[in-house]
Amino acid sequence: VDPAELTMEALARYDAAVPRYTSYPTAPEWRDVLTEIEIEEALAGVRSPASLYVHVPFCREQCWFCGCNMVVSGNTRAADRYLDALERQIERLPHRPSLLRQHLGGGTPTWLTQPQLVRLYDLLNAAFPRQPGMESSIEIDPDVTSDEVLDQLVAMGVTRISLGVQSFDPKVLHAIGRPQDPDRIGALVERARGHGLRGLNFDLIYGLPHQDDRSMARTLQEVVALRPDRIALYGYAHLPRAKPHQRRIDPAALPSSIERLRQFLSARDQLVRAGYRWIGLDHFALPDDELAQADASGRLHRNFMGYTTRAELEVLGLGVSGISELSGTYLQQHPHLGQWYRAVAAGERGVERACRLGAEDVLRRDVIARWMCRQVLIPSELEAQHGIDFERHFAPELQRLVPLQQAGLVERGTDRIELSAQGRLLVRTVAAVFDHRLGEHERFSAGI
Ligand SMILES: C[S@@+](CC[C@H](N)C(=O)[O-])C[C@H]1O[C@@H](n2cnc3c(N)ncnc32)[C@H](O)[C@@H]1O
Ligand code: SF4
C-alpha cells in the first residue's frame, strides 16, 4: 500500500486508548510493594546531577477539561501548609543530589503568592546544590500570573516558562470552563523575551468541544505570530469517570476521532509551514531550540514530564503525586492531598506505588523510547546493548507488526524497522506492540 493512499478512515481504525508512554512500564502497572527501607535505599542512590520535579497542586478555579492532579483553593494558608510539608519531606531525604534541571509543575505553581514563591525557591536553593547552567522551569497559567510575578521568577533563577494556552478560540474556552484573556499571553511572552528567557513553551490542545479545523487554524495563527520556541499539542483526554468535573463538557460537542486526526494534521502542517520541527509524538520546536537540535542529532529523550534533552538524568519527584524516575525504580507519591499530608506528618515517604524494573522491562523501555523519540528501531543496536537475538526475542511482536506493515504504517528495511510518514501518527499503537504488560484486548485499541 502506498502510504499516501491511506485514507483517514484507515488511520482512524487504529485509533484508540493506548498509553502515551511517558514511562515504561506505564504508571497503572506499578504494583511492586516496597518497604520504607527499600524506598530509602532507592532515594539514597539518586545520581548527581539530577532533575528535580516539584508538584504544586493548587488552582484558583477548576477548568472543566483538566486531567491534572489539582485542588481548587482560594486560601493562601493552604499553600503555607503545603510548603511546610514539602520542607519536611526535603529535610528527611536520605540524599540531596546536585541539580541540572528543576521543574515546578501543577496545578498552577504561580497560584502561590509572591512571598510563598520566594519561600519555595529559597528552600530548593538551600537544599539542593546547583550545577552550573542549571535549567529552572515552571508551568504558568497566564491568567493568574502578573508581570511582577514573572519578574520575581526570573530574579529567582527561572530560565524557562511554559504557558497553558490550550486555545485562542473564545467559544472553545467557554466550553471548557476556562475564561482567558488572550492579551495576558502576549504580554507575558513579551516580558519573558525582555528578560532574555529562551525555550518558551505553549501547551495547546486539539479535540476540545466545538473545536474544528477553522478554530484550530485561527488559534495557530495567533500562536505562530507570538512564535514560542516550543509547542506541546496534546489530544484532549476525556475521562469523565476518572475526572467527574469533565461531565460539564457536552459530549455531543466533542469532535469524532477522524475530526481529531484532521485537526492534528492541519495544526501540524501549519506549524511545519511556519518553520517548526515536529518532534516525537506531539511536540514542535523552532530549529534553533535545544529540543529541536536534540531531535536532529538523535539525543531526544522522554520522561513523564514530556520530551527532554538529557537522557542520563534521574528524576527526583517531590510533593503530592510527584514521580521519581530512578534508573531501576519508579516511585509515585500519594496523589490524594489528605493522604500525602498524613504520610509526611507520620514521617513516612508517602509513596503510593512503585515499580522495580527487571532486565526485560529495561529492554522494552529502550525499545518503546526509541519508537516514541526516533520512530525507528535498529535491531543491531539493541542486540549490542542488551545482548539479545532480536528476531528470536521479539518474534511474536514482529508477527503482530505484519498487519501494520500491510497497512503501510511500518516499513521493514534490511537493517531497520521504521514508521512511514502516516505510521508516525500512530506511534503509540506501534510502541504498544512491544509493551509486554499491556493486556491483549487493549492492544490496537487507539492512538491519536
Ligand atoms: C498543569 S497544566 C499547565 C499549567 C496551568 N495549570 C494552566 O492550566 O495554565 C498542564 C497542561 O496539561 C494539559 N492538559 C490538562 N488536562 C488535559 C486533558 N484532559 N487532556 C489533554 N491535555 C490536558 C493542558 O495543556 C495544560 O496546560
Ligand atoms: S488546566 Fe491548569 S489551571 Fe486549569 S484546573 Fe488544570 S491545572 Fe488548574
XYZ file of C-alpha atoms in Angstrom, residues 22-447:
426
model
C 5.774 8.936 29.262
C 7.256 5.980 31.148
C 7.617 2.265 30.603
C 6.162 0.333 32.358
C 3.233 2.782 32.434
C 2.034 4.019 35.836
C -1.047 1.725 36.121
C 1.394 -1.219 36.001
C 3.402 -0.074 39.005
C 2.398 -2.702 41.505
C 5.534 -3.511 43.483
C 5.237 -3.119 47.213
C 8.441 -1.629 48.626
C 9.291 -1.312 52.297
C 10.244 2.089 53.703
C 13.838 0.797 53.852
C 13.826 -0.136 50.171
C 12.395 3.281 49.276
C 15.042 4.906 51.455
C 17.751 2.943 49.636
C 16.404 3.924 46.220
C 16.308 7.606 47.196
C 19.769 7.428 48.779
C 21.164 6.284 45.442
C 19.960 9.202 43.267
C 22.854 10.155 40.985
C 24.150 13.710 40.675
C 23.452 15.743 38.665
C 19.750 15.008 38.743
C 16.497 16.571 37.601
C 14.057 17.723 40.296
C 10.283 17.856 39.845
C 8.117 19.621 42.433
C 4.335 19.344 42.172
C 2.252 22.321 43.321
C -1.375 21.173 43.169
C -3.373 24.372 43.730
C -5.513 26.271 41.227
C -7.803 29.244 41.512
C -10.597 27.502 39.619
C -11.349 24.124 38.155
C -11.119 24.091 34.361
C -13.687 21.541 33.172
C -11.326 19.770 30.785
C -8.491 19.343 33.277
C -6.869 15.933 33.737
C -4.103 17.119 36.074
C -3.699 16.388 39.768
C -5.010 19.613 41.279
C -7.245 21.040 44.005
C -9.144 24.312 43.957
C -8.160 26.579 46.786
C -8.953 30.187 47.444
C -6.990 30.145 50.652
C -3.306 31.008 50.640
C -2.913 29.347 54.047
C -3.450 26.030 52.267
C -0.228 26.704 50.392
C 1.621 27.578 53.614
C 0.680 24.178 54.964
C 1.802 22.554 51.736
C 5.176 24.312 51.817
C 5.630 23.207 55.447
C 5.073 19.607 54.377
C 7.427 19.926 51.389
C 10.083 21.360 53.661
C 9.704 18.429 55.992
C 9.896 15.981 53.118
C 13.080 17.585 51.820
C 14.704 17.595 55.276
C 14.091 13.875 55.546
C 15.563 12.920 52.179
C 18.435 10.486 52.698
C 20.424 12.241 49.972
C 20.113 15.534 48.124
C 21.675 15.363 44.669
C 23.016 18.371 42.815
C 20.697 19.596 40.062
C 20.992 20.310 36.363
C 17.229 20.665 35.920
C 14.471 21.878 38.213
C 10.819 21.978 37.190
C 7.770 23.223 39.060
C 4.537 21.760 37.731
C 0.934 21.551 38.787
C -1.747 22.564 39.280
C -0.595 26.106 38.949
C 2.675 26.919 40.754
C 2.095 30.630 40.107
C -1.105 30.426 42.172
C 1.309 30.803 45.141
C 1.693 34.344 46.427
C 4.993 36.097 45.750
C 6.292 35.525 49.308
C 5.316 31.850 49.015
C 7.164 31.525 45.704
C 10.219 33.138 47.280
C 9.979 30.715 50.182
C 9.757 27.720 47.837
C 12.694 28.775 45.657
C 14.804 29.624 48.716
C 14.007 26.236 50.168
C 15.053 24.420 46.997
C 18.163 26.592 46.561
C 19.304 25.863 50.074
C 18.568 22.133 49.917
C 19.974 21.128 46.533
C 23.375 22.205 45.197
C 23.084 23.684 41.688
C 25.246 22.668 38.736
C 26.486 25.496 36.528
C 23.959 26.182 33.760
C 21.067 24.572 35.649
C 17.759 24.942 33.799
C 14.933 26.086 36.050
C 11.441 25.890 34.564
C 7.889 26.479 35.733
C 4.326 25.966 34.452
C 2.307 29.144 34.283
C -1.400 29.835 33.923
C -1.290 33.200 32.110
C -4.478 34.393 33.775
C -3.146 34.133 37.323
C 0.381 35.353 36.558
C 1.143 39.053 36.793
C 4.151 40.818 35.281
C 5.540 41.253 38.794
C 5.391 37.507 39.438
C 7.218 36.834 36.178
C 9.923 39.363 37.124
C 10.204 37.707 40.523
C 10.581 34.264 38.958
C 13.396 35.477 36.726
C 15.086 37.097 39.728
C 14.920 33.692 41.456
C 16.725 31.995 38.588
C 13.890 30.714 36.378
C 15.266 30.188 32.867
C 12.276 28.670 31.075
C 8.498 29.052 31.309
C 5.640 27.000 29.949
C 2.289 28.702 29.400
C -1.038 26.867 29.486
C -2.711 28.336 26.379
C -4.970 25.463 25.169
C -6.823 27.540 22.534
C -7.374 31.128 21.449
C -10.985 30.448 20.422
C -13.422 32.088 22.895
C -16.161 29.561 22.077
C -13.859 26.628 22.860
C -12.522 28.285 26.019
C -16.093 28.893 27.151
C -16.994 25.236 26.543
C -14.079 24.022 28.709
C -14.749 26.417 31.577
C -11.567 28.404 31.091
C -12.135 32.102 30.649
C -8.834 33.503 29.444
C -7.590 36.900 28.390
C -5.548 36.479 25.171
C -3.744 39.760 25.822
C -2.211 38.312 29.024
C -0.487 35.668 26.932
C 1.006 38.217 24.536
C 2.087 40.426 27.432
C 3.815 37.564 29.263
C 5.587 36.434 26.113
C 6.909 39.929 25.521
C 8.034 40.322 29.102
C 9.713 36.907 29.161
C 11.581 37.798 25.957
C 12.604 41.110 27.516
C 14.226 39.104 30.304
C 16.091 37.036 27.707
C 14.222 33.798 28.519
C 14.634 31.060 25.898
C 12.758 27.814 25.319
C 9.360 29.433 25.921
C 6.641 26.746 25.641
C 2.908 26.866 24.866
C 0.572 23.991 25.789
C -2.174 23.622 23.179
C -4.962 21.054 22.900
C -6.867 19.611 19.942
C -10.079 17.572 20.154
C -11.777 20.030 22.544
C -15.538 20.715 22.387
C -16.550 22.897 19.417
C -13.035 22.740 18.021
C -12.803 22.262 14.267
C -10.213 22.874 11.557
C -11.066 26.553 11.323
C -10.914 27.142 15.060
C -7.581 25.300 15.158
C -6.210 27.295 12.211
C -7.111 30.593 13.862
C -5.547 29.540 17.156
C -2.370 28.542 15.375
C -2.271 31.823 13.513
C -2.154 33.618 16.865
C 0.370 31.140 18.215
C 2.699 31.468 15.236
C 2.547 35.268 15.494
C 3.817 35.017 19.090
C 6.455 32.470 17.997
C 7.000 30.375 21.156
C 10.186 28.274 20.890
C 8.269 25.105 21.747
C 4.712 23.863 21.482
C 3.114 20.827 23.081
C -0.022 19.880 21.131
C -1.982 17.420 23.281
C -5.058 15.471 22.263
C -7.890 16.184 24.695
C -8.296 13.185 27.038
C -11.966 12.931 28.016
C -12.234 10.580 31.002
C -15.349 11.702 32.899
C -15.358 8.579 35.051
C -11.937 9.307 36.497
C -12.423 13.094 36.335
C -16.107 13.763 37.192
C -15.781 17.548 36.586
C -15.335 16.706 32.870
C -19.055 15.800 32.863
C -19.673 19.513 32.490
C -18.358 19.175 28.961
C -21.054 18.382 26.413
C -20.046 15.070 24.776
C -22.116 15.999 21.702
C -19.746 18.933 21.107
C -16.639 16.708 21.043
C -15.095 16.012 17.630
C -15.002 12.437 16.286
C -11.724 10.557 16.018
C -11.476 11.392 12.304
C -12.062 15.055 13.098
C -9.417 14.869 15.829
C -6.959 13.403 13.361
C -7.772 16.108 10.837
C -7.248 18.809 13.476
C -3.896 17.392 14.445
C -2.777 17.110 10.822
C -3.820 20.617 9.870
C -2.158 22.011 13.004
C 0.999 20.053 12.233
C 1.099 21.308 8.644
C 0.531 24.883 9.720
C 3.347 24.667 12.277
C 5.734 22.999 9.845
C 4.986 25.696 7.253
C 5.775 28.299 9.923
C 9.221 26.748 10.413
C 8.631 24.427 13.367
C 10.116 20.947 13.565
C 7.731 18.138 14.537
C 9.215 16.290 17.489
C 8.211 12.846 18.713
C 4.504 12.366 19.278
C 3.103 15.804 19.938
C 5.822 18.454 20.302
C 7.059 21.150 17.933
C 10.115 23.377 18.243
C 11.899 26.090 16.278
C 15.085 24.779 14.621
C 17.440 26.723 16.906
C 15.733 25.423 20.065
C 17.651 22.873 22.128
C 14.841 20.329 21.833
C 14.830 20.542 18.018
C 18.615 20.178 17.991
C 18.483 17.157 20.297
C 15.926 15.586 17.971
C 18.011 16.323 14.860
C 21.041 14.610 16.409
C 19.160 11.619 17.877
C 19.554 12.719 21.509
C 15.891 13.190 22.294
C 14.606 11.524 25.461
C 11.193 11.131 27.036
C 10.145 11.103 30.668
C 6.856 11.697 32.448
C 7.325 15.464 32.100
C 7.447 15.115 28.295
C 10.330 15.275 25.825
C 13.726 16.310 27.186
C 17.302 16.621 26.018
C 19.132 14.840 28.840
C 18.678 11.092 28.843
C 21.027 10.274 31.659
C 19.424 12.373 34.399
C 17.444 10.629 37.099
C 14.305 12.450 38.214
C 13.520 13.084 41.869
C 9.825 13.948 42.292
C 8.526 15.795 45.352
C 5.072 16.786 46.529
C 1.641 15.232 46.154
C 1.565 12.748 43.218
C 5.239 13.510 42.426
C 7.024 10.802 40.435
C 10.675 9.805 40.862
C 12.205 8.108 37.863
C 15.392 6.445 39.030
C 17.443 4.085 36.882
C 15.877 0.857 38.143
C 12.904 2.096 40.176
C 9.850 4.321 39.720
C 8.172 5.806 42.798
C 4.958 7.812 42.926
C 3.774 9.750 45.965
C 0.152 9.686 47.125
C -1.997 11.571 44.602
C -4.538 12.451 47.292
C -3.541 15.564 49.213
C -5.017 14.441 52.561
C -3.217 11.106 52.405
C 0.007 12.746 51.372
C -0.168 15.169 54.344
C -0.816 12.291 56.722
C 2.118 10.304 55.368
C 4.508 13.255 55.614
C 3.292 14.081 59.137
C 3.911 10.463 60.157
C 7.483 10.747 58.880
C 6.849 8.343 56.022
C 7.988 8.660 52.427
C 4.401 8.992 51.132
C 4.980 6.540 48.269
C 1.732 5.142 46.906
C 3.052 2.986 44.132
C 6.358 1.703 42.944
C 7.901 -0.300 40.176
C 11.185 -2.176 40.133
C 12.374 -2.690 36.571
C 13.650 -6.135 35.597
C 16.004 -6.731 32.636
C 13.034 -7.358 30.304
C 11.424 -4.070 31.363
C 14.684 -2.203 30.764
C 14.946 -3.695 27.269
C 11.338 -2.857 26.411
C 11.646 0.602 27.919
C 14.523 1.177 25.488
C 12.523 -0.154 22.504
C 9.457 1.946 23.332
C 11.557 5.077 23.966
C 13.176 4.608 20.544
C 9.762 4.486 18.881
C 8.470 7.480 20.832
C 11.588 9.615 20.260
C 13.064 8.484 16.926
C 10.375 6.446 15.148
C 12.961 3.841 14.151
C 14.408 0.613 15.572
C 17.830 -0.634 14.568
C 17.934 -4.266 15.745
C 21.754 -4.482 15.740
C 21.918 -1.596 18.241
C 19.503 -3.346 20.586
C 21.401 -6.638 20.222
C 24.691 -4.921 21.133
C 23.210 -3.056 24.084
C 21.030 -5.755 25.596
C 22.730 -8.990 24.489
C 19.666 -10.412 22.745
C 18.893 -12.076 19.442
C 16.362 -9.513 18.185
C 14.447 -11.759 15.742
C 14.079 -14.524 18.314
C 13.335 -12.312 21.286
C 10.662 -10.289 19.558
C 9.222 -12.987 17.241
C 5.602 -12.536 18.480
C 5.863 -8.742 18.272
C 7.298 -8.894 14.743
C 4.354 -11.094 13.814
C 1.937 -8.559 15.242
C 3.586 -5.817 13.187
C 2.689 -7.572 9.918
C -0.830 -6.075 9.591
C 0.643 -2.640 10.306
C 3.234 -3.254 7.578
C 0.478 -4.319 5.193
C -1.410 -1.139 6.043
C 1.699 0.854 5.101
C 2.275 2.170 8.619
C 5.517 0.315 9.325
C 8.371 -0.362 6.890
C 10.959 -3.124 7.330
C 14.340 -2.481 5.716
C 17.430 -4.712 5.861
C 18.869 -3.119 8.980
C 15.912 -1.224 10.444
C 12.192 -1.080 11.154
C 10.671 2.354 10.816
C 7.416 4.202 10.806
C 6.156 5.538 7.497
C 5.037 9.166 7.293
C 1.472 8.010 8.060
C 2.608 5.491 10.644
C 4.164 8.252 12.674
C 0.658 9.383 13.573
C 0.143 6.021 15.245
C 3.467 5.798 17.020
C 1.767 4.857 20.302
C -0.031 1.960 18.657
C 3.253 0.655 17.241
C 5.042 1.146 20.575
C 2.201 -0.734 22.307
C 3.050 -3.840 20.236
C 6.259 -4.073 22.307
C 4.519 -3.486 25.644
C 4.509 -6.908 27.298
C 2.415 -5.685 30.206
C -0.498 -4.369 28.167
C -3.474 -6.739 28.034
C -4.087 -8.287 24.615
C -7.570 -6.705 24.452
C -6.137 -3.233 24.963
C -3.653 -3.573 22.117
C -4.561 -1.632 18.983
C -7.453 -0.125 20.831
C -6.173 3.524 19.702
C -3.572 6.206 19.088
